[in-house]
Amino acid sequence: MVTDLNEHVVQVEYIDVFTKTGERTGVSKPRGDIHRDGDYHRAVHTWIFAESTQELLVQLRAESKEYFPGHWDISSAGHISAGDSSLVTARRELHEELGIILPKDAFEFLFVFLEECVLNDGKFFENEHCDVYLVTTIDPIPLEAFTLQESEVSAVKYLHYEEYRSFLAKGDPQYVPYDVNGQYGQLFEILSKRIHANELNFHISRYKQNAEMRAMILQKQLNRYARVSLGAELTGFSGADKEALALLINAARIMDHIFFIQVWFSNPCLRDWLELHADESQLNKLKWIYYVINKSPWSWFDEKEAFLTTADSAVKLIPEATKPVIGWKGVEYRAAFPVAKPPGANFYPSDMDKMEFELWKKSLKEDKQKEAVGFFNVIKRVSERLLDESLSSATPISTSEAHDLYIVPYSQEYKDFLAVASDLLHKAGDLTSCSSLKKLLHSKADAFLSNEYYDSDIASVELDSKLDITIGPNDTYEDTIFGYKATFEAFIGVRDDEATAQVKLFGDHLQVLERNLPVNDLYKSEDVTAAPIRVVQLIYKAGDVKCPQTIAFEKRTVKDRGSSMVILKNVSEAKFKLILQPIAHVCITEEQRKYVDFDSFFTHIICHEYCHGIGPHTITLPNGQDSTVRLELQEVHSALEEAKADMVGLWALMFLVNKNLLPKTLIKSMYVSFLVGCFHSVRFGLEGAHGKGQALQFNYLFEKGAFILQADGTFSVDFDKVEVAVESLSREILTIQGRGDKCAAQALLSKHCVMTQPLKSALAKLEMIEVPVDILPHFPIADGILGNKI
């Protein structure tokens, strides 16, 4: 119940009704009716855990409580009212019940617990989906620092987590019952694993052993990388060119700072903490190095599994979190991050689901709907902003907003970083004598401040400069909930003029390839413009450029009105030499190893990038509505698009061979080299778009008999079947894209994007002989400018 003290009016609290499996029903009912009728609804459980003493805070429920009065219970808990969000409710309940004011980075989401019970002689049904959060403080908060809500809480105390678990396990009548052998047992498992895996400030004899074990694991993960130095000749660069290059490298470095924020809101303070403590032990050093590679606490080589926990994270102090206590400096807590990587990264509220977004989007006017799914903004909560304002002012703030979500453009969200980057780009633009580079740098600098990227994207596509730069928001892979939001990245390189001239063949025949695509004419584009490809030698990269190390990327305009491609030749050469050749030696049958060569590998890379530009992009849906493949396929678009570019790329190469535009000697080499590349990409896991796309292709072609597993465990290509199989998969993907059929795309990925036994056996062989999974480049030119330690 909520009481307005000014008007003395009691308002009925409404709660959203959910299904047993956790989906919204769109219905809201009074709280009393919810419990009377046994409706499923949502609540939050927040635990406060003191790291140094391994104790959990428990509260004594007030005697006036409707059920379990006078029993010891969770630190803080409460229903999520209709229209409210999980994290805002958790923060608000902690403040109301215990008088603790904490920011959102103190709350670590652990799991969802379904509680089903019947109380009060069958008159009270408790069917709750409980979002369980953990707040990790360094030391126990003094009991006198709490301000208890008398109607809810009578007292608080700390208990060792094992002691509390034992009380629950034996059904102690003083404690609200939870089944520690069921779902709620996850809490104690998480705490136990975390304690025994981290070096904390209290004595446990096995810590040294565990620190050594963690160091060994991290070192093994690092050993999967082949270190390589990448650079380029700067011969012919004037003094002004080199000065501009230094400015660009510093601007690119700022893309790193923005990307760290985009990954997760507490990611930057985790980065700073790990760097600060990197020299304190070998384990800390390894944590820092592996974090720098992944740019987050989640390992991209291990299906985004967390290699750190919140117990490794930054310690933050908030003196004003509670009422003051003499001799106590205030609450010290760990900046939290979830074990499971959030699908929406930091583009959306962490507790937002797809349905909430879609319902909100439908309520918007058409122009705002387009903005909501646009590349260059984040989605935030009104209630979170108002809670922060009210807690800081201690004055309740209300809103008349009908919906809780709102849009914030990148230019506002990252304005401090973008202002500096914009200034650096303008200065570099003033220095360069190349007109197209000057146009790009000035227009991109303006875009950082205006959030209007179309002109700068056109300038990027039209760039004709020896110094090649890509900078700004581009790919949407990090947004796995929808695939809408773009991450910031930067690539700086020197154009390889000879290699760039050699790719002209594909651009000249792009329209011919489009007309002959193996798909219904309905899904072909009438007008295809050859996207220019630039082959460059990479000298620096930053932002969303974590593993796997990309060897090529497409630069698209905002409205899909043109694109250009950049291929990183020195990265490709390093990967082929250090990774693909060793893979071929282990996984390819002896008589076909001779077909694995860099020229065919690199030729397919070029064709892959060109083939991103053909096939369906802007489409007409069955209802006559115009849309795009990206918007319709959402989070499955990237994986399917990568598979399309690969398969259509192979089809296109065969088409050009048949037209006598490429040598017939390419045929066997391109197929066998592609097979080797499948093993290479799948080793990154099936979470990323490239890994999913490669698993789909390998399993499909294996099923069709185009790839064969030999008795000795090696693989070969059946040259009589592979061409038909490639064309078949190309047709299926192009048709799905042309129809904007997300269900069909999901079905295709669900069937084939799996780690099958043939893939497992190949990867096991590579693991056994420790073939590198990826390269770890360092850039001497940029390192000299930035003074990098790693």
Coordinates of C-alpha atoms in Angstrom, one line a residue, residues 435-784:
S435 CA 41.1 16.8 -49.7
S436 CA 39.0 13.6 -49.2
L437 CA 40.8 12.9 -45.9
K438 CA 40.3 16.5 -44.8
K439 CA 36.5 16.2 -45.6
L440 CA 36.2 13.0 -43.7
L441 CA 38.0 14.2 -40.6
H442 CA 36.0 17.5 -40.4
S443 CA 32.7 15.9 -41.1
K444 CA 33.3 13.1 -38.6
A445 CA 34.4 15.7 -36.0
D446 CA 31.1 17.5 -36.6
A447 CA 29.1 14.3 -36.4
F448 CA 30.5 13.5 -32.9
L449 CA 28.8 16.6 -31.7
S450 CA 25.6 16.6 -33.8
N451 CA 24.9 12.9 -33.8
E452 CA 24.2 13.1 -37.5
Y453 CA 26.6 10.7 -39.2
Y454 CA 25.3 10.5 -42.8
D455 CA 27.6 13.1 -44.3
S456 CA 30.7 11.7 -42.5
D457 CA 29.8 8.1 -43.5
I458 CA 29.6 9.2 -47.2
A459 CA 32.9 10.9 -46.8
S460 CA 34.3 7.7 -45.3
V461 CA 33.0 5.7 -48.3
E462 CA 34.6 8.2 -50.7
L463 CA 37.9 8.4 -48.9
D464 CA 40.9 8.3 -51.3
S465 CA 44.0 8.8 -49.2
K466 CA 47.3 7.1 -48.5
L467 CA 46.4 7.4 -44.8
D468 CA 43.3 5.4 -44.1
I469 CA 41.1 5.9 -41.1
T470 CA 37.8 4.5 -39.9
I471 CA 36.5 6.0 -36.7
G472 CA 33.2 6.3 -34.9
P473 CA 30.2 4.1 -34.3
N474 CA 30.0 1.2 -36.8
D475 CA 29.2 -2.4 -36.0
T476 CA 26.2 -3.6 -33.9
Y477 CA 27.5 -7.0 -32.8
E478 CA 27.6 -6.0 -29.1
D479 CA 23.9 -5.4 -29.0
T480 CA 22.7 -9.1 -29.0
I481 CA 19.3 -8.3 -27.8
F482 CA 18.2 -6.5 -31.0
G483 CA 21.4 -5.7 -33.0
Y484 CA 20.4 -2.0 -33.3
K485 CA 23.1 -0.1 -31.4
A486 CA 26.5 0.7 -32.8
T487 CA 29.8 0.5 -31.0
F488 CA 32.6 3.0 -31.4
E489 CA 35.8 1.7 -33.1
A490 CA 38.8 3.0 -34.9
F491 CA 41.2 1.5 -37.5
I492 CA 44.2 3.4 -38.8
G493 CA 46.3 2.1 -41.6
V494 CA 48.4 2.9 -44.6
R495 CA 46.9 2.0 -48.0
D496 CA 48.5 -0.8 -50.0
D497 CA 48.2 0.7 -53.5
E498 CA 49.3 -2.4 -55.3
A499 CA 46.9 -4.8 -53.5
T500 CA 44.0 -2.2 -53.7
A501 CA 44.4 -2.1 -57.5
Q502 CA 44.1 -5.9 -57.7
V503 CA 40.6 -6.0 -56.3
K504 CA 39.1 -4.0 -59.1
L505 CA 37.9 -7.2 -60.9
F506 CA 35.2 -7.8 -58.2
G507 CA 33.8 -4.3 -58.2
D508 CA 33.6 -4.3 -62.0
H509 CA 31.4 -7.4 -62.0
L510 CA 29.2 -6.7 -58.9
Q511 CA 26.1 -6.0 -61.0
V512 CA 26.6 -9.1 -63.0
L513 CA 26.9 -11.2 -59.9
E514 CA 23.7 -9.6 -58.5
R515 CA 21.7 -10.5 -61.6
N516 CA 22.9 -14.1 -61.4
L517 CA 22.5 -14.7 -57.7
P518 CA 21.0 -18.1 -57.0
V519 CA 17.7 -16.7 -55.7
N520 CA 14.3 -15.6 -57.0
D521 CA 14.5 -12.4 -59.0
L522 CA 12.1 -10.9 -56.6
Y523 CA 14.9 -10.6 -54.0
K524 CA 17.5 -9.1 -56.3
S525 CA 18.4 -5.5 -56.4
E526 CA 18.1 -3.7 -59.7
D527 CA 20.8 -1.2 -59.1
V528 CA 24.0 -2.3 -57.3
T529 CA 26.9 0.1 -57.0
A530 CA 30.3 -1.4 -56.5
A531 CA 31.5 -0.6 -53.1
P532 CA 35.2 0.4 -53.2
I533 CA 37.6 -1.8 -51.4
R534 CA 40.8 -0.5 -49.8
V535 CA 43.6 -2.9 -48.8
V536 CA 45.6 -1.4 -46.0
Q537 CA 48.5 -2.2 -43.7
L538 CA 47.1 -1.7 -40.1
I539 CA 49.1 0.4 -37.7
Y540 CA 46.6 0.9 -34.9
K541 CA 43.1 -0.1 -33.8
A542 CA 40.9 0.8 -30.8
G543 CA 37.4 0.6 -29.5
D544 CA 35.3 -2.5 -30.5
V545 CA 38.2 -4.4 -32.0
K546 CA 38.5 -7.2 -29.4
C547 CA 39.0 -10.8 -30.5
P548 CA 38.6 -12.3 -32.9
Q549 CA 40.9 -10.0 -34.7
T550 CA 39.0 -8.8 -37.8
I551 CA 40.7 -9.1 -41.1
A552 CA 38.2 -7.0 -43.0
F553 CA 35.2 -4.8 -42.3
E554 CA 32.5 -3.0 -44.2
K555 CA 31.7 0.7 -43.7
R556 CA 28.0 1.4 -44.4
T557 CA 26.2 4.7 -44.6
V558 CA 23.4 5.3 -42.1
K559 CA 20.6 4.7 -44.7
D560 CA 22.4 1.9 -46.5
R561 CA 23.1 4.2 -49.4
G562 CA 26.5 2.9 -50.2
S563 CA 29.4 1.3 -48.4
S564 CA 33.1 0.7 -48.7
M565 CA 35.3 -2.1 -47.4
V566 CA 38.6 -2.2 -45.8
I567 CA 40.8 -5.3 -45.8
L568 CA 43.7 -5.5 -43.4
K569 CA 46.4 -7.3 -45.3
N570 CA 49.1 -7.6 -42.7
V571 CA 46.5 -9.0 -40.2
S572 CA 45.4 -11.5 -42.8
E573 CA 49.0 -12.6 -43.5
A574 CA 49.8 -13.0 -39.8
K575 CA 46.7 -15.1 -39.2
F576 CA 47.4 -17.3 -42.2
K577 CA 51.0 -17.9 -41.3
L578 CA 50.6 -18.4 -37.5
I579 CA 47.2 -20.0 -37.3
L580 CA 45.7 -21.3 -40.6
Q581 CA 48.7 -23.2 -41.8
P582 CA 49.1 -25.0 -38.5
I583 CA 45.4 -25.8 -38.5
A584 CA 45.7 -27.2 -42.1
H585 CA 48.6 -29.4 -41.0
V586 CA 46.4 -31.0 -38.2
C587 CA 42.9 -31.0 -39.7
I588 CA 43.2 -31.4 -43.5
T589 CA 44.0 -34.7 -45.1
E590 CA 47.5 -34.9 -46.4
E591 CA 46.7 -35.0 -50.1
Q592 CA 44.6 -31.7 -49.9
R593 CA 47.0 -29.7 -47.7
K594 CA 48.8 -28.4 -50.8
Y595 CA 45.7 -26.5 -51.8
V596 CA 45.8 -24.3 -48.7
D597 CA 47.5 -21.1 -49.8
F598 CA 47.4 -17.4 -48.9
D599 CA 46.3 -16.1 -52.3
S600 CA 43.1 -18.2 -52.3
F601 CA 42.5 -17.4 -48.7
F602 CA 42.9 -13.6 -49.3
T603 CA 40.9 -13.7 -52.5
H604 CA 37.9 -15.2 -50.7
I605 CA 38.3 -12.5 -48.0
I606 CA 38.0 -9.8 -50.8
C607 CA 35.1 -11.5 -52.4
H608 CA 33.4 -12.0 -49.0
E609 CA 33.5 -8.2 -48.4
Y610 CA 32.2 -7.4 -51.8
C611 CA 29.3 -9.9 -51.3
H612 CA 28.1 -8.0 -48.3
G613 CA 27.0 -5.4 -50.8
I614 CA 24.8 -7.7 -53.0
G615 CA 21.7 -9.6 -52.1
P616 CA 18.7 -8.3 -50.2
H617 CA 19.2 -5.2 -48.0
T618 CA 16.2 -2.9 -48.4
I619 CA 13.2 -5.2 -48.7
T620 CA 9.4 -5.2 -49.1
L621 CA 7.5 -7.3 -46.5
P622 CA 4.5 -9.5 -47.4
N623 CA 2.2 -6.7 -46.1
G624 CA 3.7 -4.2 -48.5
Q625 CA 5.7 -2.3 -45.9
D626 CA 9.3 -1.3 -46.8
S627 CA 11.9 -2.4 -44.3
T628 CA 15.5 -3.6 -44.2
V629 CA 17.0 -7.1 -43.5
R630 CA 18.8 -5.7 -40.5
L631 CA 15.6 -4.4 -38.9
E632 CA 13.6 -7.6 -39.5
L633 CA 16.2 -10.2 -38.5
Q634 CA 17.3 -8.1 -35.5
E635 CA 19.8 -10.1 -33.3
V636 CA 20.2 -12.9 -35.8
H637 CA 21.0 -10.6 -38.7
S638 CA 24.7 -10.4 -38.1
A639 CA 25.3 -14.2 -38.0
L640 CA 23.2 -14.8 -41.1
E641 CA 24.9 -11.9 -43.0
E642 CA 28.3 -13.3 -42.3
A643 CA 27.3 -16.7 -43.5
K644 CA 25.8 -15.1 -46.6
A645 CA 28.9 -13.2 -47.5
D646 CA 31.0 -16.4 -47.1
M647 CA 28.7 -18.7 -49.2
V648 CA 27.8 -16.1 -51.8
G649 CA 31.5 -15.3 -51.9
L650 CA 32.4 -18.9 -52.8
W651 CA 29.6 -19.0 -55.3
A652 CA 30.8 -15.7 -56.9
L653 CA 34.4 -17.0 -57.2
M654 CA 33.1 -20.1 -59.0
F655 CA 30.9 -17.9 -61.2
L656 CA 34.0 -15.8 -62.2
V657 CA 36.1 -18.9 -62.8
N658 CA 33.4 -20.2 -65.1
K659 CA 33.5 -16.9 -67.0
N660 CA 37.3 -17.3 -67.4
L661 CA 37.8 -14.2 -65.3
L662 CA 39.7 -16.2 -62.6
P663 CA 42.0 -19.2 -63.1
K664 CA 40.6 -22.7 -62.6
T665 CA 43.5 -23.5 -60.3
L666 CA 41.7 -21.3 -57.7
I667 CA 38.7 -23.8 -57.4
K668 CA 40.2 -26.5 -55.1
S669 CA 42.3 -24.0 -53.2
M670 CA 39.4 -21.8 -52.3
Y671 CA 37.3 -24.6 -51.0
V672 CA 40.0 -26.3 -48.9
S673 CA 41.2 -22.9 -47.6
F674 CA 37.6 -22.1 -46.6
L675 CA 37.3 -25.4 -44.7
V676 CA 40.4 -24.5 -42.7
G677 CA 38.9 -21.1 -42.0
C678 CA 35.8 -22.8 -40.6
F679 CA 37.8 -24.5 -37.9
H680 CA 39.6 -21.2 -37.2
S681 CA 36.4 -19.2 -36.7
V682 CA 34.5 -21.8 -34.7
R683 CA 37.3 -21.8 -32.1
F684 CA 36.0 -18.4 -31.1
G685 CA 32.8 -20.0 -29.8
L686 CA 29.3 -19.8 -31.1
E687 CA 28.3 -16.6 -29.3
G688 CA 29.7 -14.2 -31.8
A689 CA 28.3 -13.6 -35.3
H690 CA 31.3 -15.0 -37.1
G691 CA 31.4 -18.2 -35.0
K692 CA 27.7 -18.8 -35.5
G693 CA 28.0 -18.2 -39.2
Q694 CA 30.9 -20.6 -39.6
A695 CA 29.2 -23.3 -37.6
L696 CA 26.1 -23.0 -39.7
Q697 CA 28.1 -23.3 -42.9
F698 CA 30.4 -26.2 -41.8
N699 CA 27.5 -28.3 -40.5
Y700 CA 25.3 -27.6 -43.5
L701 CA 28.1 -28.6 -45.9
F702 CA 29.1 -31.6 -43.8
E703 CA 25.5 -32.8 -43.8
K704 CA 25.4 -32.4 -47.6
G705 CA 28.6 -34.5 -48.0
A706 CA 30.7 -31.6 -49.2
F707 CA 33.0 -31.9 -46.3
I708 CA 34.2 -35.4 -45.3
L709 CA 35.6 -36.8 -42.1
Q710 CA 38.3 -39.3 -42.8
A711 CA 39.1 -42.4 -40.7
D712 CA 42.3 -40.7 -39.4
G713 CA 40.3 -37.8 -38.0
T714 CA 41.3 -35.3 -40.8
F715 CA 38.9 -33.6 -43.2
S716 CA 38.7 -33.2 -46.9
V717 CA 36.5 -31.5 -49.5
D718 CA 34.4 -33.5 -51.9
F719 CA 34.9 -31.4 -55.0
D720 CA 32.0 -33.1 -56.8
K721 CA 29.4 -32.0 -54.1
V722 CA 30.7 -28.8 -52.7
E723 CA 29.6 -26.4 -55.5
V724 CA 26.0 -27.6 -55.3
A725 CA 25.9 -27.5 -51.5
V726 CA 27.3 -23.9 -51.5
E727 CA 24.7 -22.8 -54.0
S728 CA 21.9 -24.4 -52.0
L729 CA 22.9 -22.7 -48.7
S730 CA 23.4 -19.4 -50.6
R731 CA 19.8 -19.7 -52.0
E732 CA 18.3 -20.5 -48.6
I733 CA 20.0 -17.6 -46.8
L734 CA 19.3 -15.1 -49.5
T735 CA 15.6 -16.1 -49.5
I736 CA 15.3 -15.7 -45.8
Q737 CA 16.9 -12.3 -46.0
G738 CA 14.7 -11.3 -48.9
R739 CA 11.5 -12.2 -47.0
G740 CA 12.8 -10.7 -43.8
D741 CA 11.8 -14.0 -42.2
K742 CA 13.2 -14.0 -38.7
C743 CA 11.6 -17.3 -37.7
A744 CA 13.2 -19.1 -40.7
A745 CA 16.5 -17.5 -39.8
Q746 CA 16.2 -18.7 -36.2
A747 CA 15.3 -22.2 -37.3
L748 CA 18.2 -22.4 -39.7
L749 CA 20.7 -21.3 -37.0
S750 CA 19.1 -23.5 -34.4
K751 CA 19.5 -26.5 -36.6
H752 CA 23.0 -25.9 -37.8
C753 CA 24.7 -23.5 -35.3
V754 CA 25.7 -26.2 -32.9
M755 CA 29.0 -27.7 -31.8
T756 CA 28.7 -31.1 -33.6
Q757 CA 30.9 -34.0 -32.9
P758 CA 33.0 -33.5 -36.1
L759 CA 33.7 -29.9 -35.0
K760 CA 34.5 -31.0 -31.4
S761 CA 37.0 -33.6 -32.6
A762 CA 38.8 -31.1 -34.8
L763 CA 38.9 -28.5 -32.1
A764 CA 40.2 -31.1 -29.6
K765 CA 43.1 -31.9 -31.8
L766 CA 44.0 -28.2 -32.2
E767 CA 43.8 -27.8 -28.4
M768 CA 46.0 -30.8 -27.8
I769 CA 48.9 -29.4 -29.9
E770 CA 48.1 -25.8 -28.8
V771 CA 47.6 -24.2 -32.2
P772 CA 47.0 -20.5 -31.5
V773 CA 43.4 -19.4 -31.7
D774 CA 44.1 -15.8 -32.7
I775 CA 46.9 -13.2 -33.0
L776 CA 47.6 -10.6 -30.4
P777 CA 49.0 -7.6 -32.4
H778 CA 51.0 -4.8 -31.0
F779 CA 51.6 -1.6 -32.9
P780 CA 55.1 -0.1 -32.5
I781 CA 54.2 3.2 -34.3
A782 CA 51.2 3.8 -32.1
D783 CA 52.9 2.5 -29.0
G784 CA 55.6 5.1 -29.5

